[in-house]
PDB file of C-alpha atoms in Angstrom:
ATOM      1  CA  MET A   1      10.705 -15.988  -0.085  1.00 86.00           C
ATOM      2  CA  ARG A   2      13.980 -17.486   1.039  1.00 88.00           C
ATOM      3  CA  GLN A   3      16.715 -14.864   1.091  1.00 88.00           C
ATOM      4  CA  ASP A   4      19.490 -17.285   0.115  1.00 90.00           C
ATOM      5  CA  ASN A   5      17.985 -18.555  -3.167  1.00 88.00           C
ATOM      6  CA  GLU A   6      14.942 -16.249  -3.633  1.00 83.00           C
ATOM      7  CA  GLU A   7      12.550 -19.206  -3.951  1.00 82.00           C
ATOM      8  CA  THR A   8       8.941 -18.818  -2.912  1.00 80.00           C
ATOM      9  CA  VAL A   9       8.102 -20.976   0.107  1.00 81.00           C
ATOM     10  CA  LEU A  10       4.622 -21.805   1.334  1.00 80.00           C
ATOM     11  CA  PHE A  11       4.192 -22.236   5.078  1.00 80.00           C
ATOM     12  CA  ARG A  12       1.500 -24.885   5.579  1.00 76.00           C
ATOM     13  CA  ASP A  13      -0.448 -26.289   8.498  1.00 71.00           C
ATOM     14  CA  HIS A  14      -1.779 -29.123   6.316  1.00 69.00           C
ATOM     15  CA  PRO A  15      -0.375 -31.888   4.097  1.00 70.00           C
ATOM     16  CA  ILE A  16       1.181 -30.891   0.769  1.00 69.00           C
ATOM     17  CA  PRO A  17      -1.449 -31.267  -1.999  1.00 68.00           C
ATOM     18  CA  ASP A  18      -0.868 -33.924  -4.668  1.00 70.00           C
ATOM     19  CA  ASP A  19      -0.723 -31.309  -7.444  1.00 67.00           C
ATOM     20  CA  ALA A  20       1.746 -29.013  -5.617  1.00 67.00           C
ATOM     21  CA  PRO A  21       4.978 -28.281  -7.524  1.00 64.00           C
ATOM     22  CA  SER A  22       7.547 -31.044  -7.070  1.00 58.00           C
ATOM     23  CA  GLY A  23      10.452 -30.463  -4.729  1.00 56.00           C
ATOM     24  CA  GLU A  24       8.506 -28.417  -2.177  1.00 63.00           C
ATOM     25  CA  GLU A  25       9.448 -29.398   1.333  1.00 66.00           C
ATOM     26  CA  PRO A  26       7.287 -28.531   4.334  1.00 67.00           C
ATOM     27  CA  VAL A  27       8.700 -25.886   6.679  1.00 75.00           C
ATOM     28  CA  ASN A  28       8.256 -26.706  10.340  1.00 78.00           C
ATOM     29  CA  CYS A  29       7.451 -23.458  12.135  1.00 84.00           C
ATOM     30  CA  THR A  30       4.966 -21.753  14.403  1.00 88.00           C
ATOM     31  CA  ILE A  31       2.154 -19.524  13.141  1.00 88.00           C
ATOM     32  CA  LEU A  32       4.013 -16.559  14.658  1.00 91.00           C
ATOM     33  CA  GLU A  33       7.159 -17.412  12.656  1.00 91.00           C
ATOM     34  CA  ALA A  34       5.172 -17.846   9.424  1.00 88.00           C
ATOM     35  CA  ALA A  35       3.346 -14.531   9.957  1.00 89.00           C
ATOM     36  CA  ARG A  36       6.616 -12.747  10.712  1.00 90.00           C
ATOM     37  CA  ALA A  37       8.293 -14.190   7.596  1.00 89.00           C
ATOM     38  CA  THR A  38       5.416 -13.369   5.254  1.00 83.00           C
ATOM     39  CA  SER A  39       5.192  -9.809   6.549  1.00 85.00           C
ATOM     40  CA  ALA A  40       8.923  -9.030   6.345  1.00 88.00           C
ATOM     41  CA  ALA A  41       8.415  -6.452   3.618  1.00 85.00           C
ATOM     42  CA  PRO A  42      11.736  -5.193   2.210  1.00 82.00           C
ATOM     43  CA  PHE A  43      12.591  -1.595   3.195  1.00 80.00           C
ATOM     44  CA  TYR A  44      10.075  -1.784   6.082  1.00 82.00           C
ATOM     45  CA  PHE A  45      10.936  -4.841   8.185  1.00 86.00           C
ATOM     46  CA  PRO A  46      14.077  -6.961   8.529  1.00 90.00           C
ATOM     47  CA  THR A  47      14.146 -10.538   7.261  1.00 91.00           C
ATOM     48  CA  ALA A  48      12.726 -13.201   9.568  1.00 92.00           C
ATOM     49  CA  LYS A  49      14.693 -16.286  10.562  1.00 92.00           C
ATOM     50  CA  VAL A  50      12.836 -19.605  10.535  1.00 91.00           C
ATOM     51  CA  GLY A  51      14.775 -22.820  11.108  1.00 87.00           C
ATOM     52  CA  GLY A  52      18.053 -20.999  10.538  1.00 90.00           C
ATOM     53  CA  ILE A  53      16.961 -19.658   7.127  1.00 91.00           C
ATOM     54  CA  LYS A  54      16.143 -16.002   6.445  1.00 93.00           C
ATOM     55  CA  TYR A  55      12.828 -15.162   4.740  1.00 91.00           C
ATOM     56  CA  PHE A  56      11.164 -12.003   3.467  1.00 88.00           C
ATOM     57  CA  ASP A  57       7.745 -11.110   2.079  1.00 86.00           C
ATOM     58  CA  GLY A  58       7.245 -12.480  -1.442  1.00 78.00           C
ATOM     59  CA  GLY A  59       5.056  -9.595  -2.629  1.00 73.00           C
ATOM     60  CA  LEU A  60       7.361  -8.613  -5.468  1.00 65.00           C
ATOM     61  CA  GLU A  61       7.308 -12.201  -6.722  1.00 70.00           C
ATOM     62  CA  ASN A  62       3.594 -12.788  -6.237  1.00 71.00           C
ATOM     63  CA  ASN A  63       1.615  -9.869  -4.831  1.00 74.00           C
ATOM     64  CA  ASN A  64      -1.710 -11.631  -5.425  1.00 79.00           C
ATOM     65  CA  PRO A  65      -1.067 -15.317  -4.695  1.00 80.00           C
ATOM     66  CA  ILE A  66      -4.558 -16.487  -5.705  1.00 84.00           C
ATOM     67  CA  ASP A  67      -3.055 -19.143  -8.008  1.00 81.00           C
ATOM     68  CA  LYS A  68      -1.013 -20.523  -5.078  1.00 77.00           C
ATOM     69  CA  VAL A  69      -4.137 -20.619  -2.924  1.00 78.00           C
ATOM     70  CA  TRP A  70      -5.958 -22.551  -5.639  1.00 83.00           C
ATOM     71  CA  VAL A  71      -3.268 -25.257  -5.690  1.00 78.00           C
ATOM     72  CA  GLU A  72      -3.541 -25.468  -1.888  1.00 75.00           C
ATOM     73  CA  ARG A  73      -7.282 -26.098  -1.854  1.00 75.00           C
ATOM     74  CA  ALA A  74      -8.486 -29.318  -0.299  1.00 68.00           C
ATOM     75  CA  PRO A  75      -9.478 -32.070  -2.746  1.00 71.00           C
ATOM     76  CA  VAL A  76     -13.042 -30.766  -2.837  1.00 74.00           C
ATOM     77  CA  ARG A  77     -14.919 -28.476  -5.188  1.00 80.00           C
ATOM     78  CA  PRO A  78     -15.466 -25.178  -3.346  1.00 85.00           C
ATOM     79  CA  ASN A  79     -18.758 -23.268  -3.432  1.00 85.00           C
ATOM     80  CA  CYS A  80     -16.816 -20.097  -4.071  1.00 90.00           C
ATOM     81  CA  VAL A  81     -13.423 -18.443  -3.880  1.00 92.00           C
ATOM     82  CA  LEU A  82     -12.991 -15.168  -1.994  1.00 91.00           C
ATOM     83  CA  SER A  83     -10.010 -12.892  -2.617  1.00 90.00           C
ATOM     84  CA  LEU A  84      -9.391  -9.802  -0.470  1.00 88.00           C
ATOM     85  CA  GLY A  85      -7.150  -6.994  -1.671  1.00 85.00           C
ATOM     86  CA  THR A  86      -5.475  -4.332   0.434  1.00 81.00           C
ATOM     87  CA  GLY A  87      -6.622  -1.414  -1.702  1.00 81.00           C
ATOM     88  CA  MET A  88      -5.623  -0.003  -5.081  1.00 76.00           C
ATOM     89  CA  PHE A  89      -4.360   3.484  -5.690  1.00 75.00           C
ATOM     90  CA  LYS A  90      -4.264   4.653  -9.289  1.00 68.00           C
ATOM     91  CA  ALA A  91      -2.217   7.807  -9.669  1.00 61.00           C
ATOM     92  CA  SER A  92      -3.697  10.389 -12.005  1.00 56.00           C
ATOM     93  CA  PRO A  93      -1.824  10.463 -15.301  1.00 54.00           C
ATOM     94  CA  ARG A  94       0.598  13.341 -15.511  1.00 54.00           C
ATOM     95  CA  LYS A  95       3.721  14.137 -17.400  1.00 48.00           C
ATOM     96  CA  ARG A  96       6.733  12.637 -15.704  1.00 51.00           C
ATOM     97  CA  PHE A  97      10.012  14.455 -15.456  1.00 50.00           C
ATOM     98  CA  VAL A  98      11.967  11.338 -14.529  1.00 54.00           C
ATOM     99  CA  PRO A  99      15.085  10.133 -16.298  1.00 60.00           C
ATOM    100  CA  GLY A 100      14.553   7.135 -18.618  1.00 62.00           C
ATOM    101  CA  PHE A 101      16.132   4.540 -16.318  1.00 57.00           C
ATOM    102  CA  MET A 102      14.093   5.638 -13.296  1.00 54.00           C
ATOM    103  CA  ASP A 103      10.885   5.707 -15.319  1.00 58.00           C
ATOM    104  CA  LYS A 104      11.511   2.170 -16.617  1.00 55.00           C
ATOM    105  CA  THR A 105      12.343   0.957 -13.115  1.00 51.00           C
ATOM    106  CA  ALA A 106       9.077   2.421 -11.786  1.00 50.00           C
ATOM    107  CA  LYS A 107       7.141   0.678 -14.580  1.00 51.00           C
ATOM    108  CA  ILE A 108       8.828  -2.666 -13.838  1.00 48.00           C
ATOM    109  CA  LEU A 109       8.007  -2.357 -10.121  1.00 47.00           C
ATOM    110  CA  SER A 110       4.435  -1.424 -10.992  1.00 49.00           C
ATOM    111  CA  ASN A 111       4.106  -4.529 -13.186  1.00 47.00           C
ATOM    112  CA  LEU A 112       5.650  -6.764 -10.526  1.00 48.00           C
ATOM    113  CA  THR A 113       3.157  -5.630  -7.916  1.00 51.00           C
ATOM    114  CA  ASN A 114       0.175  -5.623 -10.310  1.00 62.00           C
ATOM    115  CA  VAL A 115      -2.543  -7.751  -8.733  1.00 71.00           C
ATOM    116  CA  GLN A 116      -5.205  -7.110 -11.374  1.00 77.00           C
ATOM    117  CA  ASP A 117      -3.750  -9.354 -14.083  1.00 80.00           C
ATOM    118  CA  ARG A 118      -3.714 -12.391 -11.771  1.00 83.00           C
ATOM    119  CA  HIS A 119      -7.210 -11.519 -10.607  1.00 86.00           C
ATOM    120  CA  LYS A 120      -8.559 -11.314 -14.173  1.00 90.00           C
ATOM    121  CA  ASN A 121      -6.869 -14.566 -15.238  1.00 90.00           C
ATOM    122  CA  PHE A 122      -8.173 -16.359 -12.163  1.00 91.00           C
ATOM    123  CA  ALA A 123     -11.686 -14.963 -12.723  1.00 93.00           C
ATOM    124  CA  ARG A 124     -11.648 -16.391 -16.274  1.00 94.00           C
ATOM    125  CA  ASN A 125     -10.548 -19.795 -14.959  1.00 92.00           C
ATOM    126  CA  MET A 126     -13.275 -19.831 -12.306  1.00 93.00           C
ATOM    127  CA  ALA A 127     -15.879 -18.904 -14.922  1.00 94.00           C
ATOM    128  CA  LYS A 128     -14.770 -21.925 -16.995  1.00 94.00           C
ATOM    129  CA  GLU A 129     -15.016 -24.131 -13.876  1.00 90.00           C
ATOM    130  CA  ASN A 130     -18.422 -22.604 -13.046  1.00 93.00           C
ATOM    131  CA  ILE A 131     -17.230 -21.658  -9.540  1.00 92.00           C
ATOM    132  CA  ALA A 132     -18.319 -18.376  -7.986  1.00 94.00           C
ATOM    133  CA  TYR A 133     -15.367 -16.046  -7.491  1.00 94.00           C
ATOM    134  CA  PHE A 134     -15.400 -12.748  -5.609  1.00 94.00           C
ATOM    135  CA  ARG A 135     -12.617 -10.203  -5.227  1.00 92.00           C
ATOM    136  CA  PHE A 136     -12.941  -7.143  -3.061  1.00 92.00           C
ATOM    137  CA  ASP A 137     -10.193  -4.542  -3.387  1.00 89.00           C
ATOM    138  CA  PRO A 138     -11.075  -0.980  -2.350  1.00 88.00           C
ATOM    139  CA  LYS A 139     -10.232   1.887  -4.686  1.00 85.00           C
ATOM    140  CA  LEU A 140      -8.103   4.347  -2.737  1.00 85.00           C
ATOM    141  CA  GLU A 141      -8.316   8.091  -3.297  1.00 83.00           C
ATOM    142  CA  VAL A 142      -4.876   8.657  -1.799  1.00 83.00           C
ATOM    143  CA  LYS A 143      -1.767   6.527  -1.664  1.00 82.00           C
ATOM    144  CA  ILE A 144      -1.274   4.916   1.727  1.00 80.00           C
ATOM    145  CA  ASN A 145       2.161   3.436   2.324  1.00 78.00           C
ATOM    146  CA  LEU A 146       2.736   0.304   4.355  1.00 75.00           C
ATOM    147  CA  ASP A 147       4.007   2.357   7.287  1.00 79.00           C
ATOM    148  CA  ASP A 148       1.223   4.981   7.214  1.00 83.00           C
ATOM    149  CA  HIS A 149      -0.570   3.604  10.300  1.00 84.00           C
ATOM    150  CA  ALA A 150      -1.787   7.114  11.141  1.00 90.00           C
ATOM    151  CA  LYS A 151      -3.970   6.987   8.004  1.00 88.00           C
ATOM    152  CA  MET A 152      -5.890   3.880   9.127  1.00 88.00           C
ATOM    153  CA  HIS A 153      -9.065   5.954   9.607  1.00 90.00           C
ATOM    154  CA  GLU A 154      -8.769   7.131   5.980  1.00 89.00           C
ATOM    155  CA  LEU A 155      -8.404   3.536   4.800  1.00 88.00           C
ATOM    156  CA  GLU A 156     -11.488   2.532   6.812  1.00 89.00           C
ATOM    157  CA  ARG A 157     -13.505   5.413   5.349  1.00 89.00           C
ATOM    158  CA  MET A 158     -12.512   4.597   1.754  1.00 89.00           C
ATOM    159  CA  THR A 159     -13.256   0.895   2.331  1.00 88.00           C
ATOM    160  CA  GLU A 160     -16.725   1.684   3.705  1.00 88.00           C
ATOM    161  CA  GLU A 161     -17.404   3.914   0.689  1.00 88.00           C
ATOM    162  CA  TYR A 162     -16.190   1.170  -1.676  1.00 88.00           C
ATOM    163  CA  LEU A 163     -18.473  -1.386   0.001  1.00 86.00           C
ATOM    164  CA  GLY A 164     -21.377   1.056  -0.085  1.00 85.00           C
ATOM    165  CA  LEU A 165     -21.752   0.995   3.692  1.00 78.00           C
ATOM    166  CA  ASP A 166     -21.752   4.788   3.874  1.00 73.00           C
ATOM    167  CA  ASN A 167     -25.048   5.048   1.960  1.00 77.00           C
ATOM    168  CA  GLU A 168     -27.060   1.839   1.875  1.00 75.00           C
ATOM    169  CA  ASP A 169     -29.966   3.539   0.070  1.00 75.00           C
ATOM    170  CA  THR A 170     -27.861   4.038  -3.073  1.00 73.00           C
ATOM    171  CA  PRO A 171     -27.440   1.049  -5.421  1.00 76.00           C
ATOM    172  CA  ASN A 172     -23.920  -0.345  -5.163  1.00 84.00           C
ATOM    173  CA  GLU A 173     -22.542  -3.222  -7.253  1.00 89.00           C
ATOM    174  CA  VAL A 174     -19.851  -4.059  -4.702  1.00 90.00           C
ATOM    175  CA  ARG A 175     -22.395  -4.256  -1.866  1.00 89.00           C
ATOM    176  CA  GLU A 176     -24.546  -6.602  -3.986  1.00 90.00           C
ATOM    177  CA  ASN A 177     -21.484  -8.776  -4.696  1.00 91.00           C
ATOM    178  CA  LEU A 178     -20.730  -8.792  -0.973  1.00 90.00           C
ATOM    179  CA  LYS A 179     -24.250 -10.098  -0.251  1.00 90.00           C
ATOM    180  CA  ALA A 180     -23.932 -12.737  -2.993  1.00 93.00           C
ATOM    181  CA  CYS A 181     -20.567 -13.808  -1.597  1.00 93.00           C
ATOM    182  CA  ALA A 182     -21.956 -14.102   1.945  1.00 92.00           C
ATOM    183  CA  LYS A 183     -24.820 -16.233   0.618  1.00 93.00           C
ATOM    184  CA  LYS A 184     -22.370 -18.537  -1.210  1.00 92.00           C
ATOM    185  CA  LEU A 185     -20.139 -18.858   1.858  1.00 89.00           C
ATOM    186  CA  VAL A 186     -22.978 -20.200   4.005  1.00 88.00           C
ATOM    187  CA  GLU A 187     -24.351 -22.609   1.382  1.00 84.00           C
ATOM    188  CA  VAL A 188     -23.905 -26.280   2.170  1.00 68.00           C
ATOM    189  CA  SER A 189     -21.761 -28.061  -0.399  1.00 58.00           C
ATOM    190  CA  ASP A 190     -22.864 -31.370  -1.917  1.00 57.00           C
ATOM    191  CA  GLY A 191     -19.249 -32.551  -2.082  1.00 55.00           C
ATOM    192  CA  PRO A 192     -17.031 -34.206   0.554  1.00 51.00           C
ATOM    193  CA  VAL A 193     -16.032 -32.313   3.653  1.00 52.00           C
ATOM    194  CA  CYS A 194     -12.560 -30.768   3.751  1.00 51.00           C
ATOM    195  CA  PRO A 195     -10.302 -33.215   5.649  1.00 48.00           C
ATOM    196  CA  TYR A 196      -8.104 -30.520   7.268  1.00 42.00           C
TER     197      TYR A 196
END
């Protein structure tokens, strides 16, 4: 997002699609600049300057940008769409002793960063289009903050459990979806080849 007007900006390495929102101008930058801008998470990293404009991560605006990705697709019908999450932590319900304002603020932030609603809406749209759609988003047993790099081994362990890689003899729906997704990804499409 641009810091000056808080508009979402898409950094592209391909032409703007015909059905992209009007008024979007391409941003000329390197991959390093785009990566730095999209990872400038507030409270963790400072804004990134690209072409004299400051940018920060747009996660609060669109934490699961699957709808943006769909607009960006090439003018071909894909075999499937793959969405990868960074892990979900669901706190156990407990009585909160938080003042009303703080509780409401926490709920608003939770809704802003909710990726499941976009996922479910997109899944419904793909079902209507008869396009295979897969989303993998590990369930986390503990909350891991963005700066908790020391807990990477815990994240790996929970991801392997989620994917069923820790016990391949036990039936696992996620592992079966992973196999189905891999099969779809290597299928040859009957449609035109992506021009970019």
